[in-house]
XYZ file of N, CA and C in Angstrom:
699
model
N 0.347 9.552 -21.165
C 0.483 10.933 -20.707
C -0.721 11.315 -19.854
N -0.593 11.878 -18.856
C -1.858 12.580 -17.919
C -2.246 13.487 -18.907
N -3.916 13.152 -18.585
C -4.749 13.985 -19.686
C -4.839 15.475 -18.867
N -5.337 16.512 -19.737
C -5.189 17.878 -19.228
C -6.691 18.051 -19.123
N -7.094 19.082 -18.275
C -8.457 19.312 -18.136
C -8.475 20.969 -18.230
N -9.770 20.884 -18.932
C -10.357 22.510 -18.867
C -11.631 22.645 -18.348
N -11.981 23.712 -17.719
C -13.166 23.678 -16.937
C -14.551 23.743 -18.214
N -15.180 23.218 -18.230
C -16.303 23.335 -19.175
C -17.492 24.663 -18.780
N -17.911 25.563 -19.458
C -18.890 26.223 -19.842
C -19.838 25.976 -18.602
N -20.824 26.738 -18.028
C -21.775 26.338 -17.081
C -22.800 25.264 -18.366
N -23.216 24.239 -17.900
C -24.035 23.429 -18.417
C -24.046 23.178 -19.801
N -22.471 22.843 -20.093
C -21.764 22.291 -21.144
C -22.526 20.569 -21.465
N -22.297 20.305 -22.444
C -23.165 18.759 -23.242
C -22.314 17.888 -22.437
N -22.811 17.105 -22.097
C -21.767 15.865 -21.092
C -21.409 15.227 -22.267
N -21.625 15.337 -23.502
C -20.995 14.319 -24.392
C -19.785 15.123 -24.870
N -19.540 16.546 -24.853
C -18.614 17.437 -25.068
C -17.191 17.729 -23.709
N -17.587 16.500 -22.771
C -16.833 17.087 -21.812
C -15.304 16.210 -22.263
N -14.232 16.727 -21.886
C -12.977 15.898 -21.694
C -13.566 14.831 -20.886
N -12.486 13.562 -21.533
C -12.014 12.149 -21.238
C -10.911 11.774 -20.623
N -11.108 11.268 -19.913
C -9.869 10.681 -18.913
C -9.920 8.908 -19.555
N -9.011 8.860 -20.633
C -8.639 7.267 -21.220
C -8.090 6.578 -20.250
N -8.527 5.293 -20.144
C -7.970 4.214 -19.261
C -6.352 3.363 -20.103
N -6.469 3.905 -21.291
C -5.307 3.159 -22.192
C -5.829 2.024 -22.549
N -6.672 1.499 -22.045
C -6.888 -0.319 -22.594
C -7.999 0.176 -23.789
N -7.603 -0.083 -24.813
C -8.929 -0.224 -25.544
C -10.334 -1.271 -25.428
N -9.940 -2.321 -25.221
C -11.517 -2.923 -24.947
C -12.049 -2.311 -23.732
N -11.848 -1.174 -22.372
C -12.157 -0.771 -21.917
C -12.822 0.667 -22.444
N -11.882 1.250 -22.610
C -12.287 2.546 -23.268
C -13.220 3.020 -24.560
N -13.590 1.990 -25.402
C -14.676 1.631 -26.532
C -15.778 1.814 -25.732
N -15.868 1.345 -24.811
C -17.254 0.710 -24.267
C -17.828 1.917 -23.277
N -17.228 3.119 -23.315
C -17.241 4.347 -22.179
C -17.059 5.423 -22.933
N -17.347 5.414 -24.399
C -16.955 6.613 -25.041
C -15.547 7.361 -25.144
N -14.514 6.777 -25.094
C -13.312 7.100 -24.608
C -12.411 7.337 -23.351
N -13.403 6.958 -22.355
C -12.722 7.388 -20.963
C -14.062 7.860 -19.849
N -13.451 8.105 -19.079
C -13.872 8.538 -17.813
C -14.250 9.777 -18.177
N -15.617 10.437 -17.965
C -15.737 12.045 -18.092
C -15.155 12.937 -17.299
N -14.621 14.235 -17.129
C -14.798 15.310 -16.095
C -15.928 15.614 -15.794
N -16.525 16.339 -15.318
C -17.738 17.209 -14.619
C -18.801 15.909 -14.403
N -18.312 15.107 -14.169
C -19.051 13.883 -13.767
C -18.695 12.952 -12.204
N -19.187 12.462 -11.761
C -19.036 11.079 -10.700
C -18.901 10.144 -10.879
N -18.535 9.257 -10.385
C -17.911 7.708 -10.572
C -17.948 7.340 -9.418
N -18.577 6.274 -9.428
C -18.398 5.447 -8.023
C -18.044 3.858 -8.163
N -16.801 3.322 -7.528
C -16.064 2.556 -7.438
C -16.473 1.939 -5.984
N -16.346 0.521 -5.960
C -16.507 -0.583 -4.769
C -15.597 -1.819 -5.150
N -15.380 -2.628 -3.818
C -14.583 -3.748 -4.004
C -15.312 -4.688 -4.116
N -15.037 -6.063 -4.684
C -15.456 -7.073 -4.936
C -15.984 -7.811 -3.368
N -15.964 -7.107 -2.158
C -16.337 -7.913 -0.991
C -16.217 -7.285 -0.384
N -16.465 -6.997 1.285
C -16.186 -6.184 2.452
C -15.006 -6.413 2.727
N -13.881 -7.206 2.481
C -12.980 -7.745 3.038
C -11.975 -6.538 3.258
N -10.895 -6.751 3.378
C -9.639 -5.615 3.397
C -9.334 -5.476 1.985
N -9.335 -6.678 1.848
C -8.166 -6.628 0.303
C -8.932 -6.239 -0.590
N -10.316 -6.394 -0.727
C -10.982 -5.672 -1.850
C -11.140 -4.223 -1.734
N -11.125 -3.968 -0.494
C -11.397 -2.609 -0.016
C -10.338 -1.745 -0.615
N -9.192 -2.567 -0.287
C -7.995 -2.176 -0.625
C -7.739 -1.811 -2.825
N -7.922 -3.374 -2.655
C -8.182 -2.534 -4.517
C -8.681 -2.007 -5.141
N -9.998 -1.314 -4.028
C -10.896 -0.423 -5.183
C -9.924 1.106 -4.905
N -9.245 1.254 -3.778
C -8.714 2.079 -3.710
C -7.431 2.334 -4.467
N -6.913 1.377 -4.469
C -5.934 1.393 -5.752
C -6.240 1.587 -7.446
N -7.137 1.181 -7.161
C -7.957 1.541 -8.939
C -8.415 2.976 -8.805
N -8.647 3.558 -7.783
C -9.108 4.831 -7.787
C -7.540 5.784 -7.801
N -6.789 5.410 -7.413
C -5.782 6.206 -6.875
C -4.845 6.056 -8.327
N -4.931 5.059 -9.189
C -4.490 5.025 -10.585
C -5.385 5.791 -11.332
N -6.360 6.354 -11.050
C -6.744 7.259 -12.106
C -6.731 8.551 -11.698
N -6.790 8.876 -10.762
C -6.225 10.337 -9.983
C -4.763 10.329 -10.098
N -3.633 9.321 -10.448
C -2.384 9.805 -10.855
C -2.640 10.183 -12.308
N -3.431 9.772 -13.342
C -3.161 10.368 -14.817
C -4.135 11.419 -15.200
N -4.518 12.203 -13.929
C -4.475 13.509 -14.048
C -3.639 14.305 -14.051
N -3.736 15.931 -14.024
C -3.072 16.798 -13.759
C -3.796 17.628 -12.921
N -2.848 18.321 -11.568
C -3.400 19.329 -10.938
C -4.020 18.446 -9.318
N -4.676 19.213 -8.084
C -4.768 18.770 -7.217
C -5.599 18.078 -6.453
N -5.579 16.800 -6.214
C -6.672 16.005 -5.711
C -6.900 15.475 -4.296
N -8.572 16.057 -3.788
C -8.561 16.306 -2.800
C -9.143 14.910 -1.899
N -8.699 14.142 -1.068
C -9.307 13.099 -0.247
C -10.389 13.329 0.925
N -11.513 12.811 0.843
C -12.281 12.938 1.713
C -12.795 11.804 2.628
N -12.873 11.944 3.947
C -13.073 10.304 4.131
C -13.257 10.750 6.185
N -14.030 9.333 6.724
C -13.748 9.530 8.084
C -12.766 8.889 8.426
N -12.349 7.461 8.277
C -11.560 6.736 8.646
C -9.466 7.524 8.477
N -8.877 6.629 9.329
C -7.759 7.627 8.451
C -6.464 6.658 8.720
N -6.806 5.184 7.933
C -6.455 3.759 7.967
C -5.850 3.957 6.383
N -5.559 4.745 5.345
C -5.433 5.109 4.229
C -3.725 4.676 4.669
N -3.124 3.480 3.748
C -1.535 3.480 3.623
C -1.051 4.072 2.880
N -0.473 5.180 3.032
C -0.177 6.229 1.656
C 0.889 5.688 0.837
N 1.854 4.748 1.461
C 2.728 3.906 0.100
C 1.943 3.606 -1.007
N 0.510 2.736 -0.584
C 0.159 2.230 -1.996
C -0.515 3.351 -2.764
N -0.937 4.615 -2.221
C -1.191 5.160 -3.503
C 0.059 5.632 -4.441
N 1.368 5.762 -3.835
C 2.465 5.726 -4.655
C 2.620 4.390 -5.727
N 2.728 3.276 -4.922
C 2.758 1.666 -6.114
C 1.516 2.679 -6.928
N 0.712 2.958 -6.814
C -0.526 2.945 -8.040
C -0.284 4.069 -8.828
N 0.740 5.071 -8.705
C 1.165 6.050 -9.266
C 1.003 7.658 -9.084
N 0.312 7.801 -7.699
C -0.644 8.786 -7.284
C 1.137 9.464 -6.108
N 1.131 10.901 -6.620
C 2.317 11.337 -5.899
C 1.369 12.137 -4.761
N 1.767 11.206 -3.738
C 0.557 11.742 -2.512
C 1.026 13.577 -2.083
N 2.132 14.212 -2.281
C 2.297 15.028 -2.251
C 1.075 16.458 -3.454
N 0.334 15.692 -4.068
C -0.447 16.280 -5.025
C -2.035 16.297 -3.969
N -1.880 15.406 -3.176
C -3.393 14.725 -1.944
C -3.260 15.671 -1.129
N -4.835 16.425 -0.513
C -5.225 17.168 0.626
C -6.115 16.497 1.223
N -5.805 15.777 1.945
C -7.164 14.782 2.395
C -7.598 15.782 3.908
N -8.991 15.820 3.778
C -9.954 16.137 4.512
C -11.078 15.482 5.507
N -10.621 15.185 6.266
C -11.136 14.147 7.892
C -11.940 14.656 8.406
N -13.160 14.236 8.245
C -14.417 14.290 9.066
C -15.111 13.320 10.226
N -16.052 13.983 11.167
C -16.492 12.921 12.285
C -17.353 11.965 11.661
N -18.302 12.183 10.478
C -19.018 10.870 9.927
C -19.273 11.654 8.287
N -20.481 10.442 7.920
C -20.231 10.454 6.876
C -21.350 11.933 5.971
N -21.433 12.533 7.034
C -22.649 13.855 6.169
C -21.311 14.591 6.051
N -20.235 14.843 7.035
C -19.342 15.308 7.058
C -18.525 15.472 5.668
N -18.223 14.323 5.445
C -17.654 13.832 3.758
C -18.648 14.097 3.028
N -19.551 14.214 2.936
C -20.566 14.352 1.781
C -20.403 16.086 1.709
N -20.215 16.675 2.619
C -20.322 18.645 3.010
C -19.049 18.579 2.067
N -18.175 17.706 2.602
C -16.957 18.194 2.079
C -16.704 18.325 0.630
N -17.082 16.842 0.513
C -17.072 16.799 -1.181
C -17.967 17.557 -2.015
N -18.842 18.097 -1.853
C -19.701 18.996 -2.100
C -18.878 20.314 -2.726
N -18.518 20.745 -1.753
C -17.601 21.906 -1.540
C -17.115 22.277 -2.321
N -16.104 20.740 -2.353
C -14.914 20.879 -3.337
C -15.289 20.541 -4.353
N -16.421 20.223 -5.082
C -16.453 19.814 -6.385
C -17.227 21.353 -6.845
N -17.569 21.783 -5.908
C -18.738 23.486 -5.968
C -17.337 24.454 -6.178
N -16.566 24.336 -5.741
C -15.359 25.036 -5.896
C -14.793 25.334 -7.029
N -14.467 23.734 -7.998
C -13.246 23.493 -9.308
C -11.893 23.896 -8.756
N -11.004 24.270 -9.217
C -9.904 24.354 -9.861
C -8.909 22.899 -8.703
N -9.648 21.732 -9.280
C -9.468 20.487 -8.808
C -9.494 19.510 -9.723
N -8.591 18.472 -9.744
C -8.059 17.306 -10.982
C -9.084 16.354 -10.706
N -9.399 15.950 -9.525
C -10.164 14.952 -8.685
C -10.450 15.232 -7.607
N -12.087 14.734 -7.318
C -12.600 14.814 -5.557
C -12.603 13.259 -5.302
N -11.678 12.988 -4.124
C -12.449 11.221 -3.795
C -12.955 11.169 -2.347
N -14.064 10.838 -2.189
C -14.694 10.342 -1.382
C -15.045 8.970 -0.605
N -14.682 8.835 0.295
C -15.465 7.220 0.839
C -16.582 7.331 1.404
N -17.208 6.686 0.907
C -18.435 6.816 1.950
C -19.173 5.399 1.706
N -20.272 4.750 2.647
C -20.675 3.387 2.851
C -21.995 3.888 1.991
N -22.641 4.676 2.440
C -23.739 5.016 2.067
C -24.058 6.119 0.907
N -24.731 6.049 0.177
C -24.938 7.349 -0.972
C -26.686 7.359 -1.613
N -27.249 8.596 -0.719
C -28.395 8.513 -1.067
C -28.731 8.478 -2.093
N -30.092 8.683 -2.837
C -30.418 9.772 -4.590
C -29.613 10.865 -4.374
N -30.485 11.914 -3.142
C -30.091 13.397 -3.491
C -28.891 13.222 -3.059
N -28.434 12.873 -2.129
C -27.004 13.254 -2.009
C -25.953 13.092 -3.066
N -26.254 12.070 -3.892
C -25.702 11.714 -5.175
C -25.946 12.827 -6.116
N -27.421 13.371 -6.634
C -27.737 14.372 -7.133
C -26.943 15.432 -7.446
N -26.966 15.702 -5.984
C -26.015 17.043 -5.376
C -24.358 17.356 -5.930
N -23.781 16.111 -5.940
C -22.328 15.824 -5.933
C -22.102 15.425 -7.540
N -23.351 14.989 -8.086
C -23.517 14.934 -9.702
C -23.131 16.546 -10.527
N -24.308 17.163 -9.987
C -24.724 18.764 -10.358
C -23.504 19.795 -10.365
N -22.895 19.688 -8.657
C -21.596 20.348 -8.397
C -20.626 19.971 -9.686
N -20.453 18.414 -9.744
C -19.218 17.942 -11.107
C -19.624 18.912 -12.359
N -20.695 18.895 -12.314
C -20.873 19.509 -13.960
C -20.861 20.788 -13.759
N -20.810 21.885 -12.560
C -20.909 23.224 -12.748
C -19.373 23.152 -12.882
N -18.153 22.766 -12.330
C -17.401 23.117 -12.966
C -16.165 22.234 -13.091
N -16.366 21.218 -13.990
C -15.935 20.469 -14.888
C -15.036 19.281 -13.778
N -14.990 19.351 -12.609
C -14.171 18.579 -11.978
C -14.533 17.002 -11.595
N -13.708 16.160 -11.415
C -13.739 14.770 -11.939
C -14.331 14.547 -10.266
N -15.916 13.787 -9.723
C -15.646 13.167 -8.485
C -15.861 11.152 -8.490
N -14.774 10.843 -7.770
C -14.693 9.717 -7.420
C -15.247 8.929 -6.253
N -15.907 8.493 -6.311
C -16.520 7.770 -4.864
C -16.278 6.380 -4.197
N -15.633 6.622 -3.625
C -15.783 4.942 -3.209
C -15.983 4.355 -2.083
N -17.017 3.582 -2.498
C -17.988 2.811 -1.319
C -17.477 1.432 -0.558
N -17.232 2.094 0.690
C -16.269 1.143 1.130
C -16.958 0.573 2.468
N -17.488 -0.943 1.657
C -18.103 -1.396 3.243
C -17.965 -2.015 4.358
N -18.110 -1.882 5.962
C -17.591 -2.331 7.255
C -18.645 -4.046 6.900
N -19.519 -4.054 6.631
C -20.617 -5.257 6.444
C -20.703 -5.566 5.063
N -20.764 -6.873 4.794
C -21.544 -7.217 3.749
C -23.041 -6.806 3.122
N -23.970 -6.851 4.473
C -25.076 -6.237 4.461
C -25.232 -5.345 3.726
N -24.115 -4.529 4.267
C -24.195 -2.761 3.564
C -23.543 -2.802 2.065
N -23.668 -4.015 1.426
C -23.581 -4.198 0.209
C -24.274 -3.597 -1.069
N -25.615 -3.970 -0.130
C -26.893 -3.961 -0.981
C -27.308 -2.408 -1.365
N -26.547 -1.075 -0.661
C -26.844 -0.427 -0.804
C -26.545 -0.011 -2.362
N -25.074 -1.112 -2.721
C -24.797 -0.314 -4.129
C -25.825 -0.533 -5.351
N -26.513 -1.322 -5.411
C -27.510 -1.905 -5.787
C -28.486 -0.651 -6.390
N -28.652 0.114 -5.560
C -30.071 1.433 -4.946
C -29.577 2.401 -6.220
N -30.574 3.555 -6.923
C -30.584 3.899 -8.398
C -29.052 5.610 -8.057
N -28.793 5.905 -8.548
C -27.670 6.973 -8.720
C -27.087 7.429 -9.630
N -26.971 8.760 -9.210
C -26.997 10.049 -10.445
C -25.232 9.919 -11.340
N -24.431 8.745 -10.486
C -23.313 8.771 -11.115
C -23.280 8.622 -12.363
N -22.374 8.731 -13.516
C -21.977 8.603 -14.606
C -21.756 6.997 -14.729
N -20.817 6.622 -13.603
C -20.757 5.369 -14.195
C -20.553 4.342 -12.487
N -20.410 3.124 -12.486
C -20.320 2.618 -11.594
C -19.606 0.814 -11.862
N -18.435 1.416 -10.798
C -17.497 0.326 -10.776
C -17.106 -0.799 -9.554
N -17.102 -2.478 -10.252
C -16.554 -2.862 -9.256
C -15.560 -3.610 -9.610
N -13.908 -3.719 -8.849
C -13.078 -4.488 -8.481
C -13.021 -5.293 -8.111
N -12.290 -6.259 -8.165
C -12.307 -8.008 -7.466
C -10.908 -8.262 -7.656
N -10.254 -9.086 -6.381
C -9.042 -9.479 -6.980
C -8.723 -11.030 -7.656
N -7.949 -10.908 -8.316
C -7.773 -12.563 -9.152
C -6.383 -12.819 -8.521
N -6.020 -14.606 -8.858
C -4.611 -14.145 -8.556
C -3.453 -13.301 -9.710
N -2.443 -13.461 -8.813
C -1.415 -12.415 -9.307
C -0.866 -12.962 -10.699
N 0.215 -12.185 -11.262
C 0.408 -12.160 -12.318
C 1.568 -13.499 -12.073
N 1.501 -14.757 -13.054
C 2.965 -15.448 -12.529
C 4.203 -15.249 -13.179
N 4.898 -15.472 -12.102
C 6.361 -15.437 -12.099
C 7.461 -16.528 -12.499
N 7.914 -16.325 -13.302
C 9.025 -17.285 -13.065
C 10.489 -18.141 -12.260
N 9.924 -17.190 -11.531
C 10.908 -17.443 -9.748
C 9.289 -17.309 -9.212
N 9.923 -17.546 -7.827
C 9.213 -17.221 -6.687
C 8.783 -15.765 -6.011
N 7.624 -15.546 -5.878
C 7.230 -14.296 -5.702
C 5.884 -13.840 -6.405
N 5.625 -12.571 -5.782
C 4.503 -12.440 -6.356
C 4.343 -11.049 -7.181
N 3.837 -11.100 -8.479
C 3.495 -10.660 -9.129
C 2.783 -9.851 -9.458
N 2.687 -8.844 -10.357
C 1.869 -7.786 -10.937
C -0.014 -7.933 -10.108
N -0.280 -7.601 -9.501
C -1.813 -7.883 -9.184
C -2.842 -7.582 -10.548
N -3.705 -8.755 -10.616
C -4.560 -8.800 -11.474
C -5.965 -8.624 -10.997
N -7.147 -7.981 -11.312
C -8.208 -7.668 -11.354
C -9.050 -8.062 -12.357
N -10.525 -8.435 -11.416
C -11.635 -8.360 -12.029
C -11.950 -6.895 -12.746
N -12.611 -6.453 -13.334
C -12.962 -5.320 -13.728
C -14.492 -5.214 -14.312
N -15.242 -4.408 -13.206
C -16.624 -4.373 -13.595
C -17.489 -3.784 -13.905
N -17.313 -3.184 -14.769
C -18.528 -1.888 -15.458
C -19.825 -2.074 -15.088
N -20.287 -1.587 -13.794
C -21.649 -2.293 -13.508
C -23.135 -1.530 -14.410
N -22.997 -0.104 -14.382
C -23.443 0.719 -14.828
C -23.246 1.814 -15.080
N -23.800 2.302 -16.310
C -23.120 3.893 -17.091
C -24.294 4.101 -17.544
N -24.117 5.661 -18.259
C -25.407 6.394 -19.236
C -24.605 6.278 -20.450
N -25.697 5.743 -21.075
C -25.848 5.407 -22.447
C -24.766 4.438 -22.791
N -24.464 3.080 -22.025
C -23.895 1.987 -22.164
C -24.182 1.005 -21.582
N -22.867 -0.046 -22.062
C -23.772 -1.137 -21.394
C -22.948 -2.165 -20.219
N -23.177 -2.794 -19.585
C -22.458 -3.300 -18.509
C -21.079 -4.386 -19.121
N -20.197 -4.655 -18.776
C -19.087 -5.560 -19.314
C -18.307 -5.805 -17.958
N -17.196 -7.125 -17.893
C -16.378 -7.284 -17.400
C -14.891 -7.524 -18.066
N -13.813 -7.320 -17.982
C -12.978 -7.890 -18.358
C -11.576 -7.722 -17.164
N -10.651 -9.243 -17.310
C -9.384 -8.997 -16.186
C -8.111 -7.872 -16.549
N -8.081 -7.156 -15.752
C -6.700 -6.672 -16.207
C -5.534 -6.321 -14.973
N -4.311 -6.241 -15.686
C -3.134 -5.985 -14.847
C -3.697 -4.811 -13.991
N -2.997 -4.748 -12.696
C -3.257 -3.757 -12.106
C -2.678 -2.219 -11.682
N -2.458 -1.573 -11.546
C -2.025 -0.333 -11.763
C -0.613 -0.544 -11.588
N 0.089 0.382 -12.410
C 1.757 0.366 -12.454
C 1.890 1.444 -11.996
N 3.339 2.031 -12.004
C 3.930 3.055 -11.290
C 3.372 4.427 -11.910
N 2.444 4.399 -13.002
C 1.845 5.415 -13.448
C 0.920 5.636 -13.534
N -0.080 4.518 -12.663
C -1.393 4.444 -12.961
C -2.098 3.346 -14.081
N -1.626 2.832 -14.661
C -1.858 2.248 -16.060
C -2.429 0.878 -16.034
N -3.333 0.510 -16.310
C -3.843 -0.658 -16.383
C -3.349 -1.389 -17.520
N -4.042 -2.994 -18.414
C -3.149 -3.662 -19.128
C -4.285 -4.651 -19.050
N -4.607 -5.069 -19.853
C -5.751 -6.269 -20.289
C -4.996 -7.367 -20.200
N -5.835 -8.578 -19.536
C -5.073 -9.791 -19.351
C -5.874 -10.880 -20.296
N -6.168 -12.073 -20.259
C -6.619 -12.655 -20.678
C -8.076 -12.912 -20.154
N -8.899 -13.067 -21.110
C -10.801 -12.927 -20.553
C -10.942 -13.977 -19.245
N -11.858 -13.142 -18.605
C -12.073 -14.103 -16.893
C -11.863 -15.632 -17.480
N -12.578 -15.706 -18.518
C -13.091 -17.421 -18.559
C -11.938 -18.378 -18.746
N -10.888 -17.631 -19.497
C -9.440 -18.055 -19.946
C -8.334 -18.154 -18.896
N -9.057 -16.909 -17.954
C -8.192 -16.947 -16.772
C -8.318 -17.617 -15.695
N -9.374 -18.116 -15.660
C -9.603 -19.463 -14.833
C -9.621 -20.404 -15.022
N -9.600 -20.675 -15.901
C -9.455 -22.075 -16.629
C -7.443 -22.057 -16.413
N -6.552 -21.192 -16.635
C -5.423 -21.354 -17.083
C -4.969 -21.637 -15.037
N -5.944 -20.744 -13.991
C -5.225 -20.903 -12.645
C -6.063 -21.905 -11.794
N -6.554 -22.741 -12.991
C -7.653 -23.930 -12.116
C -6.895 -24.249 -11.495
């Protein structure tokens, strides 16, 4: 079921805020139950490539469907295939995406809208994310309770290293793709993911593979990386 959100108190306990559950339990143990509201998250792909680029956006767009209420897109590029946020469960008719000339642009924006509330999710792309600018977009989440998503989506490898650099997010994620789920005919299958908890407050880093978003958003634990490579040597 999409979790419901209430706006929290000005400078409510972040340990008191609503959870956004991922459904997998060995995920959700390890995060206090879920994803916070009035918090940030920043999500990246396993490589510069397309296709990773591509699944961090799909992992983002599965958790903005098991909300409720309206989620706003921020971004310069405007290369976004809106089918797949449907495969991932996200009814793009719920999306206001907001197009800017660069990336201070998206940062104003998301600002805004997280300074605003009465919003399910803010997502953002952006390559780059300073301290303060992070700060900023931290502070806004918690004045009034709204969920922001970030995802760092890079043209270079180079510009890798930036995810690396310290930030006020809650938590920080990366995607990778594995192969697909197999079939017993020909064809291809359920997409499977790396899954990478790189960093959170007051936890600790983990990986594990799982199915990849269904028509509702929903993830699905697969068998541990080590099992899973060994089984598609």
């Amino acid at each position: 079921m999409p979790a419901s959100r209430r706006e929290p108190p000005p400078g409510a306990n972040r340990a008191t805020r609503p959870r956004l559950p991922f459904g997998v339990p060995e995920v959700d143990s390890r995060i206090h139950g879920g994803l916070a509201f009035g918090s940030t998250h920043e999500v990246a792909g396993g490589g510069s490539d397309t296709v990773n680029g591509a699944t961090a956006a799909s992992f983002t767009a599965g958790i903005a469907a098991r909300t409720k209420g309206p989620v706003f897109g921020c971004l310069v590029k405007d290369d976004l295939f809106a089918p797949a946020l449907t495969q991932a469960g996200l009814d793009v008719n719920r999306v206001t995406f907001v197009q800017s000339a660069d990336e201070d642009g998206v940062m104003e924006s998301a600002e805004e809208i997280l300074n605003h509330g009465g919003t399910a999710v803010m997502v953002a792309e952006l390559v780059r994310l300073p301290m303060v600018a992070s700060r900023r977009l931290q502070l806004a989440a918690e004045k009034t309770g709204t969920m922001g998503l970030i995802i760092r989506r890079w043209r270079r490898q180079t510009e890798a290293t930036d995810y690396g650099q310290p930030s006020s997010s809650a938590t920080r994620w990366r995607v990778s793709t594995l192969p697909s789920e197999p079939l017993p005919v020909q064809g291809v299958g359920r997409p499977r993911w790396c899954l990478e908890l790189m960093r959170a407050r007051a936890g600790e880093s983990f990986d594990i593979a799982v199915a990849g978003c269904d028509t509702k958003g929903r993830l699905e634990a697969v068998l541990q990386r080590s099992d899973f490579q060994w089984r598609t040597a």
